[in-house]
Amino acid sequence: MSILRSQVVGCGSYLPARIVTNAELAARVDTSDEWIVQRTGIRQRHVAADDEPTSIVGLKAAQAAITDAGIDPTEIDLIIVATATPDHTFPATATQIQAALGITGGAAFDVQAVCSGFVFALATADKFLTTGGARAALVIGAETFSRILDWEDRATCVLFGDGAGAVVLKAAPGEGTLADRGILTTHIRSDGRYKDKLYVDGGAGSTKTVGFLRMEGKEVFRHAVTNLAETVRHTFEQTGLSGADIDWFVPHQANRRIIDATADKLGISHDHVVVTVDRHGNTSAASIPLALAEAHADGRIKQGQLVLIEAMGGGFTWGSALIRW
Ligand SMILES: CC(C)(COP(=O)(O)OP(=O)(O)OC[C@H]1O[C@@H](n2cnc3c(N)ncnc32)[C@H](O)[C@@H]1OP(=O)(O)O)[C@@H](O)C(=O)NCCC(=O)NCCS
């Protein structure tokens, strides 16, 4: 049966130049490199300059992805930006990036699912591309979490970083089998009962302030491993695949211990896992496309390979996608 698939035709990323090490944070709050590395695996993170809002960070990743894809930007008729740190309450950061790319056709909008945002955005783009609603999509995860961190709170400020990653997807014919190139499955979930475990304590519609990130770390950790394993199990049930079939597992990069525990639960060997959390920290919606871009650029992820992504974030939200690269 001939169907449409969303194929990844390009991938790119951008990290702000400034690197903040654990030692630098230890000079500001009561923490240590040893504590941060042992609990999270994070050694450093990038922080955007004052004149680098999320739209600029996202634009640079988008330009890299478009160059990698070798297409004219005007071919893109759908732009979705996953971000929890938009430049403005409105308009959407996606429209700023659209204008900067010189694109005036199609639609551009933001998706808000915090750290799961890239998976939600990819699932949304896939629906448009596979139903004929768009022909070429740019899906961007872009964040400047440094701006919503309470730099006095050692329990959260050591965990996050800034950056962006992007993929270009094109609708292309497939046979409807797992051998097709493109997005093969997506699963997204949310459960708003857990709002207080991970949230920002401000907003345009409530406090009229931006607010700071608040988190019950232990609770988030506990739910993360369970929810992530559940969403991937749905993928395995739907496809008949197992952890041993996955060429590259590219999880949301929040914490090395969550990544390892999830890979173990799913039977995925650690040498098939792409890890960037040590150098990027948790870049929320940007973490997966940043990791994809790195492994794509250095030749680990090759065309035709099976790539599994998953993420969990505030809400709670969580989800996964299986892609044949
Ligand atoms: C945040 C996290 C690393 C904390 O690790 P933990 O083992 O759960 O640690 P706890 O929160 O229980 O804190 C243990 C102690 O370390 C302290 N602590 C917290 N942050 C610290 C820091 N940066 N440096 C030193 N000590 C710290 C706590 O105050 C606490 O001290 P106490 O025992 O005297 O009260 C861990 O819970 C985690 O990674 N959670 C998931 C977070 C996440 O991934 N969020 C994003 C999801 S998208």
Coordinates of C-alpha atoms and ligand atoms in Angstrom, one line a residue:
M1 CA 0.0 0.0 0.0
S2 CA 1.4 3.4 -1.0
I3 CA 1.3 6.0 1.7
L4 CA 3.0 9.2 2.6
R5 CA 5.9 9.2 5.1
S6 CA 7.7 12.2 6.7
Q7 CA 11.4 11.7 5.9
V8 CA 14.2 13.5 7.7
V9 CA 16.2 15.2 4.9
G10 CA 18.3 17.6 7.1
C11 CA 19.4 18.2 10.6
G12 CA 21.3 21.0 12.3
S13 CA 21.9 22.6 15.7
Y14 CA 23.3 25.7 17.4
L15 CA 24.9 26.2 20.9
P16 CA 25.6 29.6 22.3
A17 CA 29.4 30.3 22.6
R18 CA 29.5 30.8 26.4
I19 CA 30.1 27.7 28.4
V20 CA 29.4 27.6 32.1
T21 CA 31.2 24.8 34.0
N22 CA 30.2 23.1 37.2
A23 CA 33.2 24.9 38.9
E24 CA 31.8 28.3 37.9
L25 CA 28.4 27.4 39.4
A26 CA 30.1 26.1 42.6
A27 CA 31.5 29.6 43.0
R28 CA 27.9 31.0 43.0
V29 CA 25.8 28.5 44.9
D30 CA 26.5 25.8 47.5
T31 CA 27.3 22.9 45.2
S32 CA 30.3 21.0 43.7
D33 CA 31.4 19.5 40.4
E34 CA 31.4 16.1 42.1
W35 CA 27.8 16.4 43.3
I36 CA 26.5 17.5 39.9
V37 CA 28.4 14.9 37.9
Q38 CA 27.5 12.1 40.3
R39 CA 23.7 12.9 40.4
T40 CA 23.2 14.1 36.8
G41 CA 26.3 13.4 34.6
I42 CA 26.3 17.1 33.7
R43 CA 29.8 18.8 33.4
Q44 CA 28.9 22.0 31.6
R45 CA 26.1 23.8 29.8
H46 CA 25.9 26.6 27.2
V47 CA 24.3 30.0 28.1
A48 CA 22.9 32.4 25.5
A49 CA 24.2 36.0 25.3
D50 CA 21.8 38.8 26.2
D51 CA 21.3 39.6 22.5
E52 CA 20.5 35.9 21.7
P53 CA 16.8 35.4 22.3
T54 CA 15.2 32.0 21.6
S55 CA 14.3 33.0 18.0
I56 CA 18.0 33.7 17.2
V57 CA 19.2 30.5 18.7
G58 CA 16.4 28.6 16.9
L59 CA 17.1 30.5 13.6
K60 CA 20.8 29.4 13.6
A61 CA 19.8 25.7 14.1
A62 CA 17.2 26.1 11.4
Q63 CA 19.7 27.5 8.9
A64 CA 22.1 24.7 9.7
A65 CA 19.3 22.1 9.1
I66 CA 18.2 23.8 5.8
T67 CA 21.8 23.8 4.6
D68 CA 22.2 20.2 5.5
A69 CA 19.0 19.4 3.6
G70 CA 20.1 21.3 0.6
I71 CA 16.7 22.8 -0.1
D72 CA 15.5 26.3 -0.7
P73 CA 13.8 27.7 2.4
T74 CA 10.8 28.8 0.4
E75 CA 10.0 25.1 -0.1
I76 CA 9.1 24.9 3.6
D77 CA 5.4 25.3 4.1
L78 CA 5.2 24.4 7.8
I79 CA 7.4 25.6 10.7
I80 CA 6.8 24.3 14.2
V81 CA 8.9 25.5 17.1
A82 CA 8.9 23.6 20.4
T83 CA 9.8 26.0 23.2
A84 CA 8.9 26.9 26.7
T85 CA 11.0 30.0 26.5
P86 CA 9.5 32.0 23.6
D87 CA 10.8 35.5 22.9
H88 CA 7.4 37.0 23.6
T89 CA 4.0 35.9 25.0
F90 CA 3.0 36.5 21.4
P91 CA 3.6 36.3 18.4
A92 CA 4.9 32.8 18.3
T93 CA 8.7 32.4 18.0
A94 CA 8.0 30.3 14.9
T95 CA 6.7 33.3 13.1
Q96 CA 9.9 35.3 13.9
I97 CA 12.0 32.5 12.5
Q98 CA 9.8 32.2 9.5
A99 CA 10.3 35.9 8.7
A100 CA 14.1 35.7 9.3
L101 CA 14.3 32.8 6.8
G102 CA 12.4 34.9 4.2
I103 CA 9.5 32.5 4.1
T104 CA 6.1 34.1 3.6
G105 CA 3.9 31.0 2.7
G106 CA 2.5 28.2 4.8
A107 CA 2.0 28.3 8.5
A108 CA 4.3 28.8 11.5
F109 CA 3.3 28.2 15.2
D110 CA 4.8 27.1 18.5
V111 CA 4.1 24.0 20.5
Q112 CA 4.4 24.0 24.3
A113 CA 5.1 20.7 25.9
V114 CA 8.3 21.7 27.7
C115 CA 11.0 19.0 27.6
S116 CA 8.7 16.8 25.5
G117 CA 8.1 19.6 23.0
F118 CA 10.3 18.3 20.2
V119 CA 8.5 14.9 20.2
F120 CA 5.1 16.7 20.3
A121 CA 6.2 19.0 17.4
L122 CA 7.5 16.2 15.4
A123 CA 4.3 14.2 15.9
T124 CA 2.3 17.3 14.8
A125 CA 4.4 17.9 11.7
D126 CA 4.1 14.2 10.8
K127 CA 0.3 14.4 10.8
F128 CA 0.4 17.4 8.4
L129 CA 2.9 15.8 6.1
T130 CA 1.3 12.3 5.9
T131 CA -2.2 13.7 5.3
G132 CA -1.2 16.1 2.5
G133 CA -1.5 19.2 4.7
A134 CA 2.1 20.3 4.1
R135 CA 4.9 19.2 1.8
A136 CA 8.0 20.2 3.8
A137 CA 8.3 21.0 7.5
L138 CA 10.9 22.6 9.7
V139 CA 10.7 21.3 13.2
I140 CA 12.8 23.2 15.7
G141 CA 13.4 22.7 19.5
A142 CA 14.9 26.0 20.8
E143 CA 15.3 27.1 24.4
T144 CA 16.9 29.7 26.6
F145 CA 16.2 28.2 30.0
S146 CA 18.9 30.3 31.6
R147 CA 16.3 33.1 31.6
I148 CA 13.8 31.2 33.7
L149 CA 16.2 29.7 36.2
D150 CA 16.5 30.9 39.8
W151 CA 20.3 31.2 40.0
E152 CA 20.1 31.0 43.8
D153 CA 18.4 27.6 43.7
R154 CA 21.1 25.0 43.6
A155 CA 18.6 22.2 43.1
T156 CA 17.6 23.5 39.6
C157 CA 20.1 26.0 38.3
V158 CA 22.8 23.3 37.8
L159 CA 20.6 21.2 35.6
F160 CA 19.7 23.3 32.5
G161 CA 21.3 24.9 29.5
D162 CA 20.5 26.8 26.3
G163 CA 20.6 25.7 22.7
A164 CA 18.6 24.6 19.6
G165 CA 18.3 21.8 17.2
A166 CA 16.2 21.4 14.0
V167 CA 15.2 18.9 11.4
V168 CA 13.7 19.3 7.9
L169 CA 11.1 16.8 7.0
K170 CA 9.7 16.1 3.6
A171 CA 6.6 14.1 2.6
A172 CA 7.7 11.2 0.4
P173 CA 6.0 8.0 -0.7
G174 CA 6.4 4.8 1.3
E175 CA 5.1 1.3 1.2
G176 CA 3.5 1.4 4.7
T177 CA 6.0 -1.0 6.1
L178 CA 8.7 -0.7 8.8
A179 CA 11.3 -0.7 5.9
D180 CA 10.1 2.7 4.8
R181 CA 12.4 5.7 5.4
G182 CA 10.7 8.3 7.6
I183 CA 8.7 8.6 10.8
L184 CA 7.2 5.2 11.5
T185 CA 5.4 5.8 14.8
T186 CA 4.7 8.6 17.3
H187 CA 3.1 8.4 20.7
I188 CA 2.4 11.4 22.9
R189 CA 0.8 11.6 26.3
S190 CA 0.1 14.1 29.1
D191 CA -1.3 14.1 32.6
G192 CA -2.0 17.6 34.1
R193 CA -2.4 16.2 37.6
Y194 CA 1.3 16.5 38.0
K195 CA 1.6 20.3 37.3
D196 CA 3.2 21.1 40.7
K197 CA 6.1 18.7 40.3
L198 CA 7.7 20.8 37.5
Y199 CA 6.5 24.2 36.6
V200 CA 7.3 27.9 36.2
D201 CA 5.8 30.1 39.0
G202 CA 4.7 32.9 36.7
G203 CA 3.0 33.7 33.5
A204 CA 1.2 36.3 31.4
G205 CA -2.3 35.1 32.3
S206 CA -1.7 34.8 36.0
T207 CA 1.1 36.7 37.7
K208 CA 1.9 39.0 34.8
T209 CA 5.6 38.0 35.3
V210 CA 7.8 35.4 33.6
G211 CA 8.5 33.4 36.8
F212 CA 11.1 30.9 37.7
L213 CA 11.4 27.1 37.2
R214 CA 10.4 25.0 40.2
M215 CA 10.8 21.3 40.5
E216 CA 10.5 18.4 42.9
G217 CA 13.5 16.6 41.5
K218 CA 13.0 13.2 43.1
E219 CA 9.3 13.0 42.0
V220 CA 10.2 13.9 38.5
F221 CA 12.9 11.3 38.4
R222 CA 10.6 8.6 39.6
H223 CA 7.9 9.4 37.0
A224 CA 10.4 9.9 34.2
V225 CA 11.7 6.3 34.1
T226 CA 8.2 4.8 34.4
N227 CA 6.6 7.1 31.8
L228 CA 9.4 6.9 29.3
A229 CA 9.5 3.1 29.4
E230 CA 5.7 3.0 29.0
T231 CA 5.7 5.2 25.9
V232 CA 8.5 3.2 24.2
R233 CA 6.7 -0.1 25.1
H234 CA 3.8 1.1 23.0
T235 CA 6.2 1.6 20.1
F236 CA 7.5 -1.9 20.5
E237 CA 4.0 -3.4 20.8
Q238 CA 2.8 -1.5 17.7
T239 CA 5.8 -2.5 15.6
G240 CA 6.9 -5.9 17.0
L241 CA 10.4 -4.5 17.5
S242 CA 12.5 -4.7 20.7
G243 CA 15.4 -2.8 22.2
A244 CA 17.9 -5.0 20.3
D245 CA 16.5 -3.7 16.9
I246 CA 17.2 0.0 17.7
D247 CA 20.3 1.4 16.0
W248 CA 20.3 4.6 18.0
F249 CA 18.4 5.6 21.1
V250 CA 18.3 9.4 21.3
P251 CA 16.5 10.2 24.6
H252 CA 15.8 13.6 26.1
Q253 CA 18.9 14.7 27.8
A254 CA 17.9 15.5 31.4
N255 CA 20.0 13.3 33.5
R256 CA 22.5 10.5 32.8
R257 CA 21.0 8.3 35.4
I258 CA 17.5 8.6 33.9
I259 CA 19.0 7.8 30.4
D260 CA 20.8 4.7 31.7
A261 CA 17.9 3.4 33.7
T262 CA 15.5 3.8 30.8
A263 CA 17.9 2.2 28.3
D264 CA 18.3 -0.8 30.7
K265 CA 14.6 -1.2 31.2
L266 CA 14.1 -1.3 27.4
G267 CA 17.0 -3.7 26.7
I268 CA 19.0 -1.1 24.7
S269 CA 22.8 -1.4 25.1
H270 CA 24.5 1.7 26.2
D271 CA 26.7 1.9 23.2
H272 CA 23.6 2.5 21.1
V273 CA 22.6 5.5 23.2
V274 CA 23.5 9.1 22.1
V275 CA 24.5 11.2 25.1
T276 CA 25.1 14.9 25.2
V277 CA 23.9 15.8 28.7
D278 CA 27.4 15.9 29.9
R279 CA 28.2 18.9 27.7
H280 CA 24.8 20.5 27.1
G281 CA 22.9 19.9 30.4
N282 CA 19.1 19.7 30.0
T283 CA 18.2 22.0 27.1
S284 CA 14.5 21.0 27.3
A285 CA 12.8 20.9 23.8
A286 CA 16.2 21.4 22.2
S287 CA 18.0 18.4 23.7
I288 CA 16.8 15.7 21.2
P289 CA 17.4 17.6 18.0
L290 CA 20.8 18.8 19.4
A291 CA 21.7 15.1 20.0
L292 CA 20.3 14.0 16.6
A293 CA 22.3 16.7 14.9
E294 CA 25.5 15.7 16.6
A295 CA 25.2 12.0 15.9
H296 CA 24.1 12.8 12.3
A297 CA 27.0 15.1 11.7
D298 CA 29.6 12.7 13.1
G299 CA 28.3 9.8 11.1
R300 CA 26.9 7.7 13.9
I301 CA 23.4 7.9 12.6
K302 CA 23.3 6.6 9.0
Q303 CA 20.6 6.7 6.4
G304 CA 18.3 3.6 6.8
Q305 CA 19.0 3.1 10.5
L306 CA 16.3 2.9 13.1
V307 CA 16.3 5.9 15.6
L308 CA 14.2 6.0 18.7
I309 CA 13.5 9.2 20.5
E310 CA 11.7 9.8 23.8
A311 CA 11.1 12.6 26.2
M312 CA 9.3 13.6 29.4
G313 CA 8.6 17.1 30.7
G314 CA 6.5 19.4 32.8
G315 CA 2.8 18.9 32.7
F316 CA 3.6 16.0 32.9
T317 CA 4.0 15.4 29.2
W318 CA 5.8 12.5 27.6
G319 CA 6.2 10.8 24.2
S320 CA 8.3 8.9 21.8
A321 CA 8.9 8.5 18.0
L322 CA 10.5 5.8 15.9
I323 CA 12.2 7.1 12.8
R324 CA 14.0 5.3 9.9
W325 CA 16.7 7.8 9.1
Ligands
LIG1 C1 17.6 16.9 40.8 C2 18.3 15.6 41.1 C3 19.6 15.6 40.4 C4 18.5 15.6 42.7 O1 19.1 14.4 43.0 P1 18.4 13.6 44.3 O2 19.3 12.5 44.5 O3 17.0 13.4 44.0 O4 18.7 14.7 45.4 P2 17.6 15.3 46.4 O5 16.7 16.3 45.7 O6 17.0 14.3 47.2 O7 18.6 16.1 47.3 C5 19.6 15.5 48.1 C6 20.3 16.5 48.8 O8 21.2 17.2 47.9 C7 21.0 18.6 48.0 N1 21.2 19.3 46.8 C8 20.3 19.6 45.8 N2 20.9 20.2 44.8 C9 22.2 20.2 45.1 C10 23.3 20.7 44.4 N3 23.2 21.3 43.2 N4 24.5 20.6 45.0 C11 24.6 20.0 46.2 N5 23.6 19.6 46.9 C12 22.4 19.6 46.3 C13 19.5 18.7 48.6 O9 19.4 20.0 49.2 C14 19.5 17.6 49.5 O10 20.1 17.9 50.7 P3 19.5 17.4 52.1 O11 19.5 15.9 52.0 O12 20.4 18.0 53.1 O13 18.1 17.9 52.1 C15 17.4 14.4 40.8 O14 16.3 14.4 41.6 C16 16.9 14.5 39.4 O15 17.7 14.5 38.4 N6 15.6 14.6 39.1 C17 15.1 14.7 37.8 C18 15.2 16.1 37.3 C19 15.0 16.2 35.9 O16 15.5 15.5 35.1 N7 14.1 17.2 35.6 C20 13.8 17.6 34.2 C21 12.9 16.6 33.6 S1 12.5 17.2 32.1

